[in-house]
Short mmCIF file of C-alpha atoms and ligand atoms in Angstrom, two decimals:
data_model
loop_
_atom_site.label_atom_id
_atom_site.label_comp_id
_atom_site.label_asym_id
_atom_site.label_seq_id
_atom_site.Cartn_x
_atom_site.Cartn_y
_atom_site.Cartn_z
CA UNK A 1 100.22 100.28 103.46
CA UNK A 2 101.43 98.39 100.39
CA UNK A 3 99.48 95.25 99.48
CA UNK A 4 100.44 92.43 97.13
CA UNK A 5 97.27 90.78 95.82
CA UNK A 6 98.32 87.63 93.99
CA UNK A 7 94.76 86.77 92.88
CA UNK A 8 94.64 83.25 91.37
CA UNK A 9 98.39 82.94 90.82
CA UNK A 10 101.32 81.15 92.39
CA UNK A 11 102.56 77.82 93.67
CA UNK A 12 104.04 76.70 96.99
CA UNK A 13 107.45 77.21 95.48
CA UNK A 14 106.77 80.76 94.22
CA UNK A 15 105.19 81.71 97.55
CA UNK A 16 108.33 80.55 99.39
CA UNK A 17 110.74 82.25 96.97
CA UNK A 18 108.79 85.49 97.08
CA UNK A 19 108.61 85.65 100.88
CA UNK A 20 112.33 84.99 101.20
CA UNK A 21 113.27 87.58 98.58
CA UNK A 22 110.88 90.31 99.73
CA UNK A 23 111.86 89.79 103.38
CA UNK A 24 115.49 90.45 102.58
CA UNK A 25 114.88 93.22 100.03
CA UNK A 26 112.50 95.55 101.80
CA UNK A 27 112.94 97.92 104.70
CA UNK A 28 109.65 97.59 106.52
CA UNK A 29 108.60 100.81 108.19
CA UNK A 30 106.00 100.54 110.90
CA UNK A 31 103.95 103.29 109.35
CA UNK A 32 103.86 101.43 106.05
CA UNK A 33 102.84 97.79 106.55
CA UNK A 34 103.67 95.34 103.78
CA UNK A 35 100.80 92.91 103.29
CA UNK A 36 100.88 89.72 101.26
CA UNK A 37 97.60 88.22 100.02
CA UNK A 38 98.37 84.82 98.48
CA UNK A 39 95.65 82.46 97.26
CA UNK A 40 93.69 81.03 100.18
CA UNK A 41 95.17 77.55 99.86
CA UNK A 42 98.64 78.98 100.60
CA UNK A 43 97.69 81.18 103.57
CA UNK A 44 98.79 78.73 106.24
CA UNK A 45 102.00 77.91 104.39
CA UNK A 46 102.81 81.60 103.90
CA UNK A 47 102.04 82.34 107.56
CA UNK A 48 104.48 79.63 108.67
CA UNK A 49 107.27 80.79 106.34
CA UNK A 50 106.87 84.38 107.49
CA UNK A 51 107.14 83.31 111.12
CA UNK A 52 110.19 81.13 110.39
CA UNK A 53 111.90 83.94 108.46
CA UNK A 54 111.21 86.44 111.26
CA UNK A 55 109.70 88.54 108.48
CA UNK A 56 107.76 91.76 109.05
CA UNK A 57 105.43 90.98 106.17
CA UNK A 58 101.80 90.69 107.27
CA UNK A 59 99.31 88.28 105.76
CA UNK A 60 95.97 89.18 104.25
CA UNK A 61 93.20 87.05 102.81
CA UNK A 62 91.78 87.72 99.37
CA UNK A 63 88.46 86.27 100.37
CA UNK A 64 86.07 85.53 103.17
CA UNK A 65 82.61 83.99 102.91
CA UNK A 66 79.37 84.72 104.65
CA UNK A 67 76.23 82.63 104.80
CA UNK A 68 72.91 84.09 105.90
CA UNK A 69 70.97 82.34 108.67
CA UNK A 70 73.93 80.06 109.39
CA UNK A 71 73.18 78.02 106.27
CA UNK A 72 75.87 75.50 105.43
CA UNK A 73 78.27 76.61 102.71
CA UNK A 74 80.48 74.06 101.03
CA UNK A 75 83.91 75.56 100.42
CA UNK A 76 83.25 78.50 102.70
CA UNK A 77 85.95 80.25 104.75
CA UNK A 78 84.85 82.31 107.76
CA UNK A 79 86.51 85.25 109.48
CA UNK A 80 86.96 83.06 112.56
CA UNK A 81 88.96 80.52 110.54
CA UNK A 82 91.13 83.29 109.11
CA UNK A 83 91.73 84.72 112.57
CA UNK A 84 92.66 81.22 113.74
CA UNK A 85 95.34 81.12 111.01
CA UNK A 86 96.88 84.36 112.27
CA UNK A 87 95.56 86.42 109.36
CA UNK A 88 95.32 90.14 110.13
CA UNK A 89 93.79 91.67 107.00
CA UNK A 90 90.93 90.84 104.63
CA UNK A 91 90.04 92.25 101.23
CA UNK A 92 86.28 92.79 100.98
CA UNK A 93 84.31 94.05 97.98
CA UNK A 94 86.99 93.54 95.33
CA UNK A 95 85.36 94.22 91.95
CA UNK A 96 86.22 90.72 90.76
CA UNK A 97 84.29 89.25 93.70
CA UNK A 98 81.41 91.69 93.24
CA UNK A 99 81.15 90.92 89.51
CA UNK A 100 82.08 87.28 89.08
CA UNK A 101 80.63 86.01 92.35
CA UNK A 102 77.66 88.41 92.46
CA UNK A 103 78.65 89.67 95.88
CA UNK A 104 75.79 91.89 97.05
CA UNK A 105 75.99 94.98 99.25
CA UNK A 106 74.18 93.07 101.98
CA UNK A 107 76.74 90.30 101.95
CA UNK A 108 79.59 92.81 101.89
CA UNK A 109 78.15 94.54 104.97
CA UNK A 110 77.91 91.22 106.82
CA UNK A 111 81.44 90.23 105.85
CA UNK A 112 82.79 93.52 107.18
CA UNK A 113 80.84 93.16 110.43
CA UNK A 114 82.08 89.61 111.01
CA UNK A 115 85.66 90.64 110.23
CA UNK A 116 85.48 93.51 112.71
CA UNK A 117 83.95 91.17 115.32
CA UNK A 118 86.95 88.90 114.85
CA UNK A 119 89.33 91.85 115.15
CA UNK A 120 90.53 91.65 111.57
CA UNK A 121 91.42 94.74 109.57
CA UNK A 122 89.27 95.25 106.49
CA UNK A 123 90.45 96.60 103.16
CA UNK A 124 87.17 97.72 101.61
CA UNK A 125 87.52 97.89 97.81
CA UNK A 126 85.47 100.24 95.68
CA UNK A 127 85.70 101.46 92.10
CA UNK A 128 83.70 102.34 89.03
CA UNK A 129 83.47 100.67 85.63
CA UNK A 130 84.31 102.42 82.37
CA UNK A 131 80.68 103.26 81.48
CA UNK A 132 80.18 105.00 84.79
CA UNK A 133 83.39 106.97 84.30
CA UNK A 134 82.40 107.97 80.77
CA UNK A 135 78.99 109.13 81.98
CA UNK A 136 80.72 111.26 84.63
CA UNK A 137 78.92 109.36 87.35
CA UNK A 138 81.94 108.14 89.28
CA UNK A 139 81.20 110.09 92.45
CA UNK A 140 77.58 108.92 92.60
CA UNK A 141 78.69 105.32 92.03
CA UNK A 142 81.38 105.48 94.70
CA UNK A 143 79.07 107.16 97.20
CA UNK A 144 76.65 104.24 96.85
CA UNK A 145 79.49 101.80 97.50
CA UNK A 146 80.67 103.85 100.47
CA UNK A 147 77.13 103.88 101.90
CA UNK A 148 77.70 100.19 102.72
CA UNK A 149 79.87 101.47 105.56
CA UNK A 150 76.91 103.43 106.91
CA UNK A 151 74.95 100.16 107.17
CA UNK A 152 77.33 98.70 109.76
CA UNK A 153 75.60 98.21 113.10
CA UNK A 154 76.32 100.96 115.66
CA UNK A 155 77.94 98.29 117.86
CA UNK A 156 80.81 98.30 115.38
CA UNK A 157 81.47 102.02 115.77
CA UNK A 158 84.52 101.60 117.99
CA UNK A 159 86.06 99.23 115.42
CA UNK A 160 85.76 101.50 112.39
CA UNK A 161 89.45 102.40 112.76
CA UNK A 162 90.26 98.92 111.41
CA UNK A 163 88.82 99.80 108.01
CA UNK A 164 90.94 100.99 105.08
CA UNK A 165 89.39 101.92 101.73
CA UNK A 166 91.02 100.84 98.46
CA UNK A 167 89.99 102.74 95.34
CA UNK A 168 90.40 100.52 92.29
CA UNK A 169 88.78 101.79 89.09
CA UNK A 170 87.69 98.62 87.33
CA UNK A 171 88.88 99.86 83.95
CA UNK A 172 92.40 100.24 85.35
CA UNK A 173 92.62 96.75 86.83
CA UNK A 174 94.92 94.52 84.82
CA UNK A 175 94.59 96.80 81.78
CA UNK A 176 98.01 98.43 81.92
CA UNK A 177 96.18 101.78 81.98
CA UNK A 178 96.41 103.32 85.44
CA UNK A 179 94.21 106.29 86.26
CA UNK A 180 95.81 109.70 85.63
CA UNK A 181 97.30 111.45 88.63
CA UNK A 182 94.70 114.27 88.55
CA UNK A 183 91.86 111.77 88.41
CA UNK A 184 93.31 109.80 91.33
CA UNK A 185 93.78 112.94 93.43
CA UNK A 186 90.24 114.20 92.77
CA UNK A 187 88.69 110.80 93.45
CA UNK A 188 90.60 110.20 96.67
CA UNK A 189 89.70 113.69 97.84
CA UNK A 190 86.04 112.92 97.12
CA UNK A 191 86.18 109.58 98.98
CA UNK A 192 87.73 111.14 102.08
CA UNK A 193 85.29 114.03 102.08
CA UNK A 194 82.30 111.72 101.64
CA UNK A 195 83.39 109.52 104.53
CA UNK A 196 84.02 112.55 106.68
CA UNK A 197 80.88 114.55 105.84
CA UNK A 198 78.19 112.06 104.78
CA UNK A 199 79.14 109.04 106.85
CA UNK A 200 80.09 111.45 109.64
CA UNK A 201 83.21 109.55 110.61
CA UNK A 202 84.88 112.92 111.17
CA UNK A 203 82.57 113.30 114.18
CA UNK A 204 84.23 110.16 115.60
CA UNK A 205 87.68 111.43 114.67
CA UNK A 206 88.15 108.54 112.23
CA UNK A 207 89.94 109.23 108.95
CA UNK A 208 90.53 105.98 107.07
CA UNK A 209 93.50 105.59 104.76
CA UNK A 210 92.62 105.38 101.08
CA UNK A 211 94.79 103.18 98.85
CA UNK A 212 94.97 103.20 95.06
CA UNK A 213 94.95 100.06 92.92
CA UNK A 214 94.83 99.47 89.16
CA UNK A 215 97.87 98.83 86.95
CA UNK A 216 100.38 100.10 89.49
CA UNK A 217 103.90 99.28 88.30
CA UNK A 218 107.50 100.27 88.88
CA UNK A 219 107.23 103.13 86.40
CA UNK A 220 104.16 104.84 87.85
CA UNK A 221 104.27 103.94 91.56
CA UNK A 222 106.26 106.98 92.72
CA UNK A 223 103.96 109.46 91.00
CA UNK A 224 100.86 107.73 92.36
CA UNK A 225 102.02 107.26 95.95
CA UNK A 226 103.24 110.86 96.16
CA UNK A 227 99.80 112.16 95.09
CA UNK A 228 97.73 114.04 97.63
CA UNK A 229 95.35 111.80 99.59
CA UNK A 230 96.93 108.54 98.35
CA UNK A 231 97.92 106.57 101.45
CA UNK A 232 99.09 103.29 99.94
CA UNK A 233 98.87 100.88 97.03
CA UNK A 234 96.99 97.68 96.23
CA UNK A 235 98.99 95.88 93.59
CA UNK A 236 98.00 92.90 91.46
CA UNK A 237 100.15 91.84 88.49
CA UNK A 238 103.26 93.81 89.46
CA UNK A 239 103.31 92.21 92.90
CA UNK A 240 104.02 88.72 91.53
CA UNK A 241 107.65 89.53 90.85
CA UNK A 242 109.47 89.84 94.18
CA UNK A 243 112.09 92.22 92.83
CA UNK A 244 109.54 94.58 91.29
CA UNK A 245 107.32 94.49 94.36
CA UNK A 246 110.25 95.12 96.72
CA UNK A 247 111.35 98.12 94.66
CA UNK A 248 107.81 99.52 94.68
CA UNK A 249 107.61 99.05 98.45
CA UNK A 250 110.97 100.73 99.03
CA UNK A 251 110.00 103.69 96.81
CA UNK A 252 106.70 104.18 98.65
P1 13P B 1 96.56 95.08 88.75
O1 13P B 1 97.63 95.75 89.58
O2 13P B 1 97.02 93.81 88.11
O3 13P B 1 95.92 96.04 87.82
O4 13P B 1 95.42 94.61 89.79
C1 13P B 1 94.89 95.51 90.68
C2 13P B 1 94.05 94.80 91.64
O5 13P B 1 92.95 94.37 91.32
C3 13P B 1 94.59 94.57 92.99
O6 13P B 1 93.59 94.18 93.86
#
């Protein structure tokens, strides 16, 4: 799975140009979905262009909102609305949402549950900050973020296969400094083992894919994607250029 996360970038024109270029430049393999996450205001437009182009690109949403007790929420977007637009994937727990929008673990759990109820696939983002890394506390930090998945109601057990984990060390996001291969391998191994042993998903025969994100570019993508336990990429800045993104996809 290779994901283009455009964050707060783009225009109608750049969305259209990108979809046309990527559609003709990439060889989509079924085992490796190509997912485009444009800004929310362009989701419908992107969906329509993808349909018209007969493109195999899938659409994902960068955000979803949740309001406790059915309180009204001006500006909110629900999983049901996203499903209605034909969206298949949702990013939940991105560090920028956790930090800038104070997204709590409780809210993240609810967002995942609602997404699963609406049959959307969830990309659950986790990752440590630089202080945590320097204190050698990455595994403890990630295990606490992964414990959110243990909070999901048992009624969601049969839908856990729709969850993918994306490991994005915060210090690597947008910094131009991707994590070293060894560090990525060790961390992905830890994440998979924790999900298998502590969350006991192995008992259910569920082994979620784990993606890497954080300063992925054309120069480092091959080394990262070929690393043990790396099952895909979540790409920010380098995904904005259709040529670069297509090359990364084709190399993956
Ligand atoms: P960059 O690829 O720009 O570092 O962004 C990573 C990211 O946050 C994708 O979700």
